PDB file of C-alpha atoms in Angstrom:
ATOM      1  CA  UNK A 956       0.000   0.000   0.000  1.00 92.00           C
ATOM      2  CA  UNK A 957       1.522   3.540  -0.716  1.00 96.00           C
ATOM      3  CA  UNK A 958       1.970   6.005   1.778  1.00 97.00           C
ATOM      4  CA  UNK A 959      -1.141   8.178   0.103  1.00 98.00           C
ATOM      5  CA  UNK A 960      -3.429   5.410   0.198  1.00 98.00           C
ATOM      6  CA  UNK A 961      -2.587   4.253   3.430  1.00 97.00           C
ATOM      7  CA  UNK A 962      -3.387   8.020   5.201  1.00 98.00           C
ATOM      8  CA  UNK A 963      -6.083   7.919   2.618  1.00 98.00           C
ATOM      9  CA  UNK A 964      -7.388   4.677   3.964  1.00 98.00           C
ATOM     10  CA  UNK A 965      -6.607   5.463   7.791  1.00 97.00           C
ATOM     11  CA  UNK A 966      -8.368   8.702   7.744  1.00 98.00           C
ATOM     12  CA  UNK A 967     -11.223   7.324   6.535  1.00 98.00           C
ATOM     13  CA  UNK A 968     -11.977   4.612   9.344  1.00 98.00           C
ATOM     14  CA  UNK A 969     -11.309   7.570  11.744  1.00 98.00           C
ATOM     15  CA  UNK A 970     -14.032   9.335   9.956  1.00 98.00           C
ATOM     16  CA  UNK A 971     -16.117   6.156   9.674  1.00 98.00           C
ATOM     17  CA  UNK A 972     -16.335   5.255  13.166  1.00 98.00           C
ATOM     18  CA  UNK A 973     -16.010   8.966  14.565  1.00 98.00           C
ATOM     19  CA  UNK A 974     -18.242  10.544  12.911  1.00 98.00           C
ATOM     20  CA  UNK A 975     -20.549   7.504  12.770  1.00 98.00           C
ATOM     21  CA  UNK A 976     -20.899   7.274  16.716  1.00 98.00           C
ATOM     22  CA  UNK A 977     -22.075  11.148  16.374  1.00 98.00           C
ATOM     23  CA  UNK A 978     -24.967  10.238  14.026  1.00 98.00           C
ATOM     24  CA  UNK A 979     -26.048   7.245  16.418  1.00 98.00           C
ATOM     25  CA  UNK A 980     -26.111   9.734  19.548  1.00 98.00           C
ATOM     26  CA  UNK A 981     -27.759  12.832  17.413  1.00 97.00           C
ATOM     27  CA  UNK A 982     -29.539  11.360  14.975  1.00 98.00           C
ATOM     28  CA  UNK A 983     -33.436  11.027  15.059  1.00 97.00           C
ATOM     29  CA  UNK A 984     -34.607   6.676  15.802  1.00 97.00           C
ATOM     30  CA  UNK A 985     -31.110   5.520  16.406  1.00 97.00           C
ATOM     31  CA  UNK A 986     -30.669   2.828  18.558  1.00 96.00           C
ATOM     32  CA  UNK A 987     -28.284   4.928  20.244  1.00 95.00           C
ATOM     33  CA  UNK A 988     -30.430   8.055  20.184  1.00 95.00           C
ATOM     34  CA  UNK A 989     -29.527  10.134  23.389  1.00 94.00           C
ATOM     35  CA  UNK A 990     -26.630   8.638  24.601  1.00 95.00           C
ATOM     36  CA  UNK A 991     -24.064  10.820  25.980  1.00 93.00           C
ATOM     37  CA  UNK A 992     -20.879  12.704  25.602  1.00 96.00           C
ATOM     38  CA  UNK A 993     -19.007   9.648  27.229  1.00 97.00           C
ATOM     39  CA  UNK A 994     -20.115   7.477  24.422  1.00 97.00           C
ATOM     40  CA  UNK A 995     -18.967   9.717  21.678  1.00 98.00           C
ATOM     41  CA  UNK A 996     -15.546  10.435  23.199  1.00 97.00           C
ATOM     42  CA  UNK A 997     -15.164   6.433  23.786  1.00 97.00           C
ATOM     43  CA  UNK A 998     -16.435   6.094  19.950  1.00 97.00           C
ATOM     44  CA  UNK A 999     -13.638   8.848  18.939  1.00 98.00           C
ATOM     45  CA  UNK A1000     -10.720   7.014  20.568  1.00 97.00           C
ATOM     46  CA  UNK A1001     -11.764   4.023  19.452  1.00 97.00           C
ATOM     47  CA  UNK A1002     -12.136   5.909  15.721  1.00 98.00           C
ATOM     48  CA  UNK A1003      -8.583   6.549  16.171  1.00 97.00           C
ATOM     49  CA  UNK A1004      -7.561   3.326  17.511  1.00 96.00           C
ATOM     50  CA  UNK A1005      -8.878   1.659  14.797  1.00 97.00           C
ATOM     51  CA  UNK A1006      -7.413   3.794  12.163  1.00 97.00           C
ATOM     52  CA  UNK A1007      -3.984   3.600  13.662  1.00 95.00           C
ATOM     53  CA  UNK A1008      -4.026  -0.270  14.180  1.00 95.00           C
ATOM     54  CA  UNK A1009      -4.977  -0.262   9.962  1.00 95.00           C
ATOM     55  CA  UNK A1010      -2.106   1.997   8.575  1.00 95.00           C
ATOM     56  CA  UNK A1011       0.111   2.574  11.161  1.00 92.00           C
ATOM     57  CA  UNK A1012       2.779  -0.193   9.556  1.00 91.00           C
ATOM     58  CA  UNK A1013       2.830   1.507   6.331  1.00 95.00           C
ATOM     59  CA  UNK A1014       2.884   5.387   7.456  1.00 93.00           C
ATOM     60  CA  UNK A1015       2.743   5.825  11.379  1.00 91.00           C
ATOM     61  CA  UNK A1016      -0.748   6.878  10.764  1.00 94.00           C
ATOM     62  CA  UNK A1017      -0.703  10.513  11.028  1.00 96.00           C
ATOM     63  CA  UNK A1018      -4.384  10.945   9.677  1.00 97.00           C
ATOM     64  CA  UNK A1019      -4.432  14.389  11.065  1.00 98.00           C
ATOM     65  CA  UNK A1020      -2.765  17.316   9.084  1.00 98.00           C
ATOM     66  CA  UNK A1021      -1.409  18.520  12.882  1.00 98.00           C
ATOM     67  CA  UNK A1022      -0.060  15.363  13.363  1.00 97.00           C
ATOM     68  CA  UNK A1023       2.079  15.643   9.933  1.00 98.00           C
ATOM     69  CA  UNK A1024       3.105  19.378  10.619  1.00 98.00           C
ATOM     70  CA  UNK A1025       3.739  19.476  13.889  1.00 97.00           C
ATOM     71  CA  UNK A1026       6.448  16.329  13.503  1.00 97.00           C
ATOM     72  CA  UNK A1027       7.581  17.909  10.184  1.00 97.00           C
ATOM     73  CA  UNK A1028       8.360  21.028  12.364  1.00 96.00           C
ATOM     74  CA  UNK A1029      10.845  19.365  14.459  1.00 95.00           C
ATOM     75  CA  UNK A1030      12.422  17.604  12.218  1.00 94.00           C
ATOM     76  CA  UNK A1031      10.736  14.147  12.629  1.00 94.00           C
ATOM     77  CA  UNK A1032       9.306  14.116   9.374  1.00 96.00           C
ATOM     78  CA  UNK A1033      10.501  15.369   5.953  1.00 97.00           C
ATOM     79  CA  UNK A1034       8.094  18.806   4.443  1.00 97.00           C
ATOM     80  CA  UNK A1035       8.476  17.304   0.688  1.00 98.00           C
ATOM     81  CA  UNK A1036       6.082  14.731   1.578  1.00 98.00           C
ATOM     82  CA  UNK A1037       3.510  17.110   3.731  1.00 98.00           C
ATOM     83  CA  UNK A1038       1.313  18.298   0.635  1.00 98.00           C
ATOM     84  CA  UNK A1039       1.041  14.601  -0.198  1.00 98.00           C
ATOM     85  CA  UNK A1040      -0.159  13.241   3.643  1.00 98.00           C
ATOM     86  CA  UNK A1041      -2.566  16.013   4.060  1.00 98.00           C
ATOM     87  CA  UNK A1042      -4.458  15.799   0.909  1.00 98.00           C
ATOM     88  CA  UNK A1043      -4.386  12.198   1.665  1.00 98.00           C
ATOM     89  CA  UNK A1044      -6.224  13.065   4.529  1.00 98.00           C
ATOM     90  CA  UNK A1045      -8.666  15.237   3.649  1.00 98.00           C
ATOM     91  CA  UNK A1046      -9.642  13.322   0.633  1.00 98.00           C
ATOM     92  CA  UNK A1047     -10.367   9.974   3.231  1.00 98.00           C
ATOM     93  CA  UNK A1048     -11.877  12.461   4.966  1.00 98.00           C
ATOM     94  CA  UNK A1049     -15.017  13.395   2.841  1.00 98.00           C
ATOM     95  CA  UNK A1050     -15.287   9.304   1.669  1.00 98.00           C
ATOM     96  CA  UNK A1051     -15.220   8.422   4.922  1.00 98.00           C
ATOM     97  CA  UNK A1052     -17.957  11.240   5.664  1.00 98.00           C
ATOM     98  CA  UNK A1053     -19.700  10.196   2.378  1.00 98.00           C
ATOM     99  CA  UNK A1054     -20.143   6.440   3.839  1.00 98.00           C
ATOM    100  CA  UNK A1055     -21.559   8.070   7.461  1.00 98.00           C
ATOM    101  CA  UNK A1056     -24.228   9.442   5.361  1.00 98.00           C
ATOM    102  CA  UNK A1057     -24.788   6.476   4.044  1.00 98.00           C
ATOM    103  CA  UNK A1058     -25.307   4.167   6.571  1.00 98.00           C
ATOM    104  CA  UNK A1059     -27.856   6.505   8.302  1.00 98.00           C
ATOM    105  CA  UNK A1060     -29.945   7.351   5.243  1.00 98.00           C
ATOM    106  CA  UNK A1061     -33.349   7.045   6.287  1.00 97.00           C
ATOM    107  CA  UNK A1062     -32.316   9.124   9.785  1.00 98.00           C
ATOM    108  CA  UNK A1063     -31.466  12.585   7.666  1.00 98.00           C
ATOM    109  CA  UNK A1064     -35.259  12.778   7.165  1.00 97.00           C
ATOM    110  CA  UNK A1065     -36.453  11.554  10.368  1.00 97.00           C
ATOM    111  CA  UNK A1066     -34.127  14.536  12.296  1.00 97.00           C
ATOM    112  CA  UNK A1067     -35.795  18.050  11.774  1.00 96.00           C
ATOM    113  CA  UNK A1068     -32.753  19.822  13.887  1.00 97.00           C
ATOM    114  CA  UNK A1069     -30.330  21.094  11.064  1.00 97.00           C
ATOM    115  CA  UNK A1070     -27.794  21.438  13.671  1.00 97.00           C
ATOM    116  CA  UNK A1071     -27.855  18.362  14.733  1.00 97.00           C
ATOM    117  CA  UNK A1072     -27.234  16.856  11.393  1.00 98.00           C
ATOM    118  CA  UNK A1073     -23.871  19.443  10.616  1.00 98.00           C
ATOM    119  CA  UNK A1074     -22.502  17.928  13.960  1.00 97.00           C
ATOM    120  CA  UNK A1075     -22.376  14.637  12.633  1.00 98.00           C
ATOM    121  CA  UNK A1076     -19.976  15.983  10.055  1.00 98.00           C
ATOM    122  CA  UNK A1077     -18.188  18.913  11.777  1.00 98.00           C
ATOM    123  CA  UNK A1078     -17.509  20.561  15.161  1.00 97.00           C
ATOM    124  CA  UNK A1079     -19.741  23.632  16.796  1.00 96.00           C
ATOM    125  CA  UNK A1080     -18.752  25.370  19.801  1.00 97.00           C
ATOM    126  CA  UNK A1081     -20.976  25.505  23.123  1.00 97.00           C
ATOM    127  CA  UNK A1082     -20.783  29.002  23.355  1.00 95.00           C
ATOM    128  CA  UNK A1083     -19.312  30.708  20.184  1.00 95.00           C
ATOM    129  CA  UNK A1084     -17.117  32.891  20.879  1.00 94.00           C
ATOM    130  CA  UNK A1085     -13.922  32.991  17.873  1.00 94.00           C
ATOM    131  CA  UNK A1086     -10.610  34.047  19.839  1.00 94.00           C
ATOM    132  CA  UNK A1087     -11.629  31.732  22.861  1.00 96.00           C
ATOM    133  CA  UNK A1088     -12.343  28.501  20.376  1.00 97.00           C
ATOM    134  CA  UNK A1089      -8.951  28.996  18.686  1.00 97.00           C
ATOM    135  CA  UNK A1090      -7.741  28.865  22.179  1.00 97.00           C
ATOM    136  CA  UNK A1091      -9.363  25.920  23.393  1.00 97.00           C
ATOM    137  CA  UNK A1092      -8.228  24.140  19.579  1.00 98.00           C
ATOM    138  CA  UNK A1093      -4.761  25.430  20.290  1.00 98.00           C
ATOM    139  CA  UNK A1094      -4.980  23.644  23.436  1.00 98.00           C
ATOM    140  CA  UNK A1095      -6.175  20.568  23.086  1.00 98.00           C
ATOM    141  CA  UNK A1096      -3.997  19.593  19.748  1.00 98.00           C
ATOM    142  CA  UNK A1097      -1.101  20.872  21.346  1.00 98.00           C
ATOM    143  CA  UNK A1098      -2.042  18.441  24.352  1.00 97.00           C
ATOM    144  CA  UNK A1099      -2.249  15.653  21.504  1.00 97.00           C
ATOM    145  CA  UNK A1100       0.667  16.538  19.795  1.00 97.00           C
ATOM    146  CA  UNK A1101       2.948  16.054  23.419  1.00 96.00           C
ATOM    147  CA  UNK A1102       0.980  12.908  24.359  1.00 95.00           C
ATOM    148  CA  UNK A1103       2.047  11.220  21.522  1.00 94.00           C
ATOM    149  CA  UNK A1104       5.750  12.320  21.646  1.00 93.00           C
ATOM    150  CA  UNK A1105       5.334  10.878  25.468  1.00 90.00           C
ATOM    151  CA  UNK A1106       3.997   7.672  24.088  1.00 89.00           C
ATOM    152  CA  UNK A1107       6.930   7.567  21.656  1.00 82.00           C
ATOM    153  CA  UNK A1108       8.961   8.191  23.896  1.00 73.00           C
ATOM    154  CA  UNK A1109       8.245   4.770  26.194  1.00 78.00           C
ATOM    155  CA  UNK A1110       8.299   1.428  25.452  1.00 71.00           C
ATOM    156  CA  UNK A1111       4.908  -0.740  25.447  1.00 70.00           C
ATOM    157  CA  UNK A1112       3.869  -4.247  24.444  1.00 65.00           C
ATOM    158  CA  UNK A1113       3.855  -4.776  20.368  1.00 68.00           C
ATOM    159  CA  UNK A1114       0.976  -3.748  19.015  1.00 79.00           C
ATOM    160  CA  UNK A1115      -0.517  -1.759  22.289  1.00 86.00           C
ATOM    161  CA  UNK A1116       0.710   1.752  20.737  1.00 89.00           C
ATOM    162  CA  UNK A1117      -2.858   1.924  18.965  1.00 91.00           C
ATOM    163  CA  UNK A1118      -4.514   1.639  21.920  1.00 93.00           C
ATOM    164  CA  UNK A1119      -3.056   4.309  24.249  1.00 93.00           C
ATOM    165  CA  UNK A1120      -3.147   6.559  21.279  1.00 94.00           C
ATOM    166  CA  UNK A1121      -6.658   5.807  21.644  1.00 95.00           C
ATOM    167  CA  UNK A1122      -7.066   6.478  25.241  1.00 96.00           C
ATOM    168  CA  UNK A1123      -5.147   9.956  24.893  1.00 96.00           C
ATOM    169  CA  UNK A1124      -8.312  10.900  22.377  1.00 97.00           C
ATOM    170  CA  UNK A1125     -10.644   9.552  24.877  1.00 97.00           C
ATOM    171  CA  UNK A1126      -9.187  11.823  27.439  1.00 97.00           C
ATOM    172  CA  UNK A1127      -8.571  15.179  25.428  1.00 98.00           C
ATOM    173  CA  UNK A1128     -12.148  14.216  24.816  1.00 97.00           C
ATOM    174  CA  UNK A1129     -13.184  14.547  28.191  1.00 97.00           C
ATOM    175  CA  UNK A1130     -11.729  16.661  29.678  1.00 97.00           C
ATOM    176  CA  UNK A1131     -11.030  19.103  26.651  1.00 97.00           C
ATOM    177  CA  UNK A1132     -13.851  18.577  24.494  1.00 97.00           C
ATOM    178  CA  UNK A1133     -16.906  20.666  26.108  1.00 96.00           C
ATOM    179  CA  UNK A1134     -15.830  23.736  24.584  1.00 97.00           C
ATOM    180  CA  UNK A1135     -15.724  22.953  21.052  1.00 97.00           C
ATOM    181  CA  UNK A1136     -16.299  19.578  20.158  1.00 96.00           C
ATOM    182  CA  UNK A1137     -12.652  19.315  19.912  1.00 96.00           C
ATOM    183  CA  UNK A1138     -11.700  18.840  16.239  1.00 97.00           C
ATOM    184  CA  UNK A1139      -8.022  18.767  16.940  1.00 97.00           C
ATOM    185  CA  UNK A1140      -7.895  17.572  13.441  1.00 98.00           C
ATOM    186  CA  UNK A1141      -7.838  20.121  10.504  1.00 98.00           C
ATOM    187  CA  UNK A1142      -8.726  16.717   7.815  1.00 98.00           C
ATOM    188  CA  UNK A1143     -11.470  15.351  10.640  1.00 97.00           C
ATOM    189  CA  UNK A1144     -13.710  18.466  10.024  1.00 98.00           C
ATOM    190  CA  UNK A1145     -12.859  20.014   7.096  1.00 98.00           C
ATOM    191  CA  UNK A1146     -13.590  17.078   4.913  1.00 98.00           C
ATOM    192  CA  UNK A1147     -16.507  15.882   6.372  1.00 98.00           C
ATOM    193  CA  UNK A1148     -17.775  19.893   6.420  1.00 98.00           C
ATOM    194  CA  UNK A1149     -17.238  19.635   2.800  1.00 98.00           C
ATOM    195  CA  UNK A1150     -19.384  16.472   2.474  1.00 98.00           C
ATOM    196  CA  UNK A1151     -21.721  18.075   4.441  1.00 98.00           C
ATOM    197  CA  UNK A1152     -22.063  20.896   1.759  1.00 98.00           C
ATOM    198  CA  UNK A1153     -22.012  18.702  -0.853  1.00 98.00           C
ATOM    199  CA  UNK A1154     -24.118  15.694  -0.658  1.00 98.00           C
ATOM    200  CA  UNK A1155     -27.945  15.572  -0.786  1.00 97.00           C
ATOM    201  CA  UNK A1156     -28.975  15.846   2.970  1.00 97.00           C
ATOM    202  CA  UNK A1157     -32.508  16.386   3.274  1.00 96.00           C
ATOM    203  CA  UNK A1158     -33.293  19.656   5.831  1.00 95.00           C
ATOM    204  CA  UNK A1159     -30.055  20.134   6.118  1.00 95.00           C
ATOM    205  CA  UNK A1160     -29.087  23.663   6.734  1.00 94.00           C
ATOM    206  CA  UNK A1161     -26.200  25.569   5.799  1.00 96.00           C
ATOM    207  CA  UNK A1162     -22.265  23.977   6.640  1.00 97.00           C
ATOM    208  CA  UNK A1163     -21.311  27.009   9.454  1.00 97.00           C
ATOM    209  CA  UNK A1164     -18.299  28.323   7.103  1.00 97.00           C
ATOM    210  CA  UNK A1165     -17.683  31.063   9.069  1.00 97.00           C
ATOM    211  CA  UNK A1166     -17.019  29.005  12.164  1.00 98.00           C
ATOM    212  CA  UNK A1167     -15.158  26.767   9.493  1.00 97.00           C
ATOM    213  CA  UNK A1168     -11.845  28.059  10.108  1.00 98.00           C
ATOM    214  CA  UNK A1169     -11.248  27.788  13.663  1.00 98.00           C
ATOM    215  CA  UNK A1170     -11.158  23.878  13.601  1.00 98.00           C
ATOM    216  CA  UNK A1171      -8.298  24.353  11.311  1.00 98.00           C
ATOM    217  CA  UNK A1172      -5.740  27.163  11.941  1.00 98.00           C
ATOM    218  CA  UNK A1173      -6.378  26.029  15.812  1.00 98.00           C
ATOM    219  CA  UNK A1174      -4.915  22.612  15.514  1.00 98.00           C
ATOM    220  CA  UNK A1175      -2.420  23.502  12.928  1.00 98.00           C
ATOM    221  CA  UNK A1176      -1.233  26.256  15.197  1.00 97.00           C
ATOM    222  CA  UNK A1177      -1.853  23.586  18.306  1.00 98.00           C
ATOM    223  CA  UNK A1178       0.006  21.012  16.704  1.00 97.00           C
ATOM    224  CA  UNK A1179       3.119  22.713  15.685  1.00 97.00           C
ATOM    225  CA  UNK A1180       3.706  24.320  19.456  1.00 97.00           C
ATOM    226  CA  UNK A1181       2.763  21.586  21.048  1.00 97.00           C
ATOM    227  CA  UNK A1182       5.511  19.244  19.125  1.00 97.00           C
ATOM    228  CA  UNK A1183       8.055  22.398  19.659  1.00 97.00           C
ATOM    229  CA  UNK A1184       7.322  22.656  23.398  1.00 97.00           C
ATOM    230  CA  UNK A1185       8.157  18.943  23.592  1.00 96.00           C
ATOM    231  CA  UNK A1186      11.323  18.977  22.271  1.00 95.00           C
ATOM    232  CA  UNK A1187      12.185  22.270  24.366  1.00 96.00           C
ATOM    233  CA  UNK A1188      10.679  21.148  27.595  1.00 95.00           C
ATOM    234  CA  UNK A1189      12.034  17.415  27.481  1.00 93.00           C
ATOM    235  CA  UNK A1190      15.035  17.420  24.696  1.00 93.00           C
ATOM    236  CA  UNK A1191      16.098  20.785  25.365  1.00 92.00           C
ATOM    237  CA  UNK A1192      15.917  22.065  21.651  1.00 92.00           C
ATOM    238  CA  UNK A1193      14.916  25.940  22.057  1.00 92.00           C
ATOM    239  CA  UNK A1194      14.560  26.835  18.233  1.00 91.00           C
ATOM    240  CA  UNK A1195      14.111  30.248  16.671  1.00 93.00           C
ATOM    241  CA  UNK A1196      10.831  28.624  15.788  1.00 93.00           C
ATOM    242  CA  UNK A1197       9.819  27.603  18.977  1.00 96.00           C
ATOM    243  CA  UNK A1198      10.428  30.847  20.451  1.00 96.00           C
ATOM    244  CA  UNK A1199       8.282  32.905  17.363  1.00 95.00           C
ATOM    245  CA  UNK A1200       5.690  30.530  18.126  1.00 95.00           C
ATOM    246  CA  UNK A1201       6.075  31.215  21.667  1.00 96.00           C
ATOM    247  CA  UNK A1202       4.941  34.452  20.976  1.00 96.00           C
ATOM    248  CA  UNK A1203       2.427  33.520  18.475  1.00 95.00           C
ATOM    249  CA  UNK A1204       0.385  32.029  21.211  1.00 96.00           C
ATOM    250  CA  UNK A1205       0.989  33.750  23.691  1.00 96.00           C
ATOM    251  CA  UNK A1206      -0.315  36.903  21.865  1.00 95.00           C
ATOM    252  CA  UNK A1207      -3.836  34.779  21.016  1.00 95.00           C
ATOM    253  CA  UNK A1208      -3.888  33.824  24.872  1.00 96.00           C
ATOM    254  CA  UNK A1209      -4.121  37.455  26.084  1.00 95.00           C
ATOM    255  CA  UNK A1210      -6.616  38.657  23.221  1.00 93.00           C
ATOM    256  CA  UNK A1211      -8.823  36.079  23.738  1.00 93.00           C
ATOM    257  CA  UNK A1212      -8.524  36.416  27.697  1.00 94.00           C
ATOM    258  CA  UNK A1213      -9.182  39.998  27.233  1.00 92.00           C
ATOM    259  CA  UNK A1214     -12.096  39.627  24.704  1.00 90.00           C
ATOM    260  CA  UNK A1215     -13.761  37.338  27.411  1.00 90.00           C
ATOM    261  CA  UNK A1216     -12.721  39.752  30.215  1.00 89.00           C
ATOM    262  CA  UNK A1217     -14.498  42.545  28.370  1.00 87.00           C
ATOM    263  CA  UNK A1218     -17.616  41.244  27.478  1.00 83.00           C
ATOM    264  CA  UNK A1219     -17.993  40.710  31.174  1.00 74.00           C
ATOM    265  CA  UNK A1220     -17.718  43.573  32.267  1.00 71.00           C
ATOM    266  CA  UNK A1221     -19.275  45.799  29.628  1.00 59.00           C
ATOM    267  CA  UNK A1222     -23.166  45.586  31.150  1.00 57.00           C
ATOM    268  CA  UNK A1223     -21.260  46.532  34.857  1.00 54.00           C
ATOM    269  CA  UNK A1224     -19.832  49.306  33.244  1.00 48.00           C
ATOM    270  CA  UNK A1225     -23.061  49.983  31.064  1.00 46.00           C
ATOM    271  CA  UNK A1226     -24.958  49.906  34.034  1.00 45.00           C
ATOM    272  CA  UNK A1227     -22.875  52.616  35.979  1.00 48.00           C
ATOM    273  CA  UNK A1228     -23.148  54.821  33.193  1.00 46.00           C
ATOM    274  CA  UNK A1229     -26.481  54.769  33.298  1.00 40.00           C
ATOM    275  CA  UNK A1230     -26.964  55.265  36.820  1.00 46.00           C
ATOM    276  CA  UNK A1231     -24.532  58.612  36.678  1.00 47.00           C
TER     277      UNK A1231
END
């Protein structure tokens, strides 16, 4: 198998069990109608458990574009072949969202909330709010992009790798997810956001592309920092890189902090104005 198809392949059954497990929860006379956040994170480790197990031989599995830059931005993984992974990625992406909508076909119909159809396919924040979301993407892909330079770094039973990659989703899920719906995976909503636009949904609703591009600069820029904080925290390695991105971040931090801390206080200060 080449190293296209194999991302190809791999992001697909992330997309295939991921976003499937969103459509049994969401969707209108599922079985699994109702259940709850727990059972979609579990289903979204699992996605990526599976997907790593089937390609992980032939490519490491990346089958995340922040996976592919942020090791290509330490040096763990050459940039000539970075065009090629990611549109591997995003192209198993939308087949892999393709065959979601097709195993739930009569369920489209049956669910009247639009919004609950686009979240089978792509991420929507809890409380929308731009500068914070990038933060909380920033976040949790940098979180991903450590934990599996922690995983590399031990040694565990053949084969097991798959599965505590699995159980790092799980908990990024849980305890970072709320926010967002934590993409942490330009490929894993993009693609599936395109599908979403594309195919023949009944009631569907408009694709949210002007939320679209927070679930992608967010884990690019998470990714990226989060593989150069590893290597400066753990290996030492304090790059000219690592430092601009340093500042990068830490620039987004305080805007978002401050955009939060002033629509806070705005009806206080409102309110005294008034009253004077």
């Amino acid at each position: 198998m080449s190293e296209f198809l194999a991302e190809l392949v791999g992001t697909m059954i992330l997309i295939i069990f991921g976003a499937g497990v969103v459509g049994g929860v969401v969707l209108k006379k599922s079985k699994a109608e109702g259940a709850d956040w727990v059972v979609i994170t579990i289903g979204w480790g699992l996605a990526v458990t599976m997907g790593v197990y089937a390609v992980g031989s032939f490519t490491g599995a990346h089958i995340n574009p922040a996976v592919t830059l942020g090791f290509a931005a330490v040096g763990e993984f050459p940039w000539a072949k970075v065009p090629m992974y990611i549109s591997a990625q995003l192209i198993g992406a939308i087949i892999g969202a393709g065959i979601v909508f097709l195993a739930y076909l009569p369920h489209w119909s049956a669910t009247k909330d639009k919004a609950a159809k686009l979240g089978v396919f792509a991420t929507d924040p809890a409380i929308r709010s731009p500068f914070s979301n990038l933060v909380t993407e920033i976040i949790g892909t940098a979180v991903l992009l450590m934990g599996l330079m922690f995983i590399g770094a031990n040694d565990f039973t053949e084969g097991l790798n798959p599965l505590i990659v699995g159980l790092l989703i799980v908990a990024i899920g849980m305890s970072l997810g709320g926010p967002t719906g934590y993409a942490i995976n330009p490929a894993r909503d993009l693609g599936p956001r395109i599908a979403h636009a594309i195919l023949p949904i009944p009631g569907k609703g408009g694709s949210d592309w002007k939320y679209a591009w927070i679930p992608v600069v967010g884990p690019v820029l998470g990714g990226i920092y989060g593989a150069l904080l590893y290597q400066a925290l753990f290996l030492g390695k304090l790059s000219v890189t690592f430092w601009i991105s340093s500042v990068v971040i830490a620039i987004i931090l305080v805007a978002a902090t401050r955009a939060e801390l002033m629509k806070n206080h705005a009806p206080k200060e409102i309110n005294e104005t008034v009253k004077n």
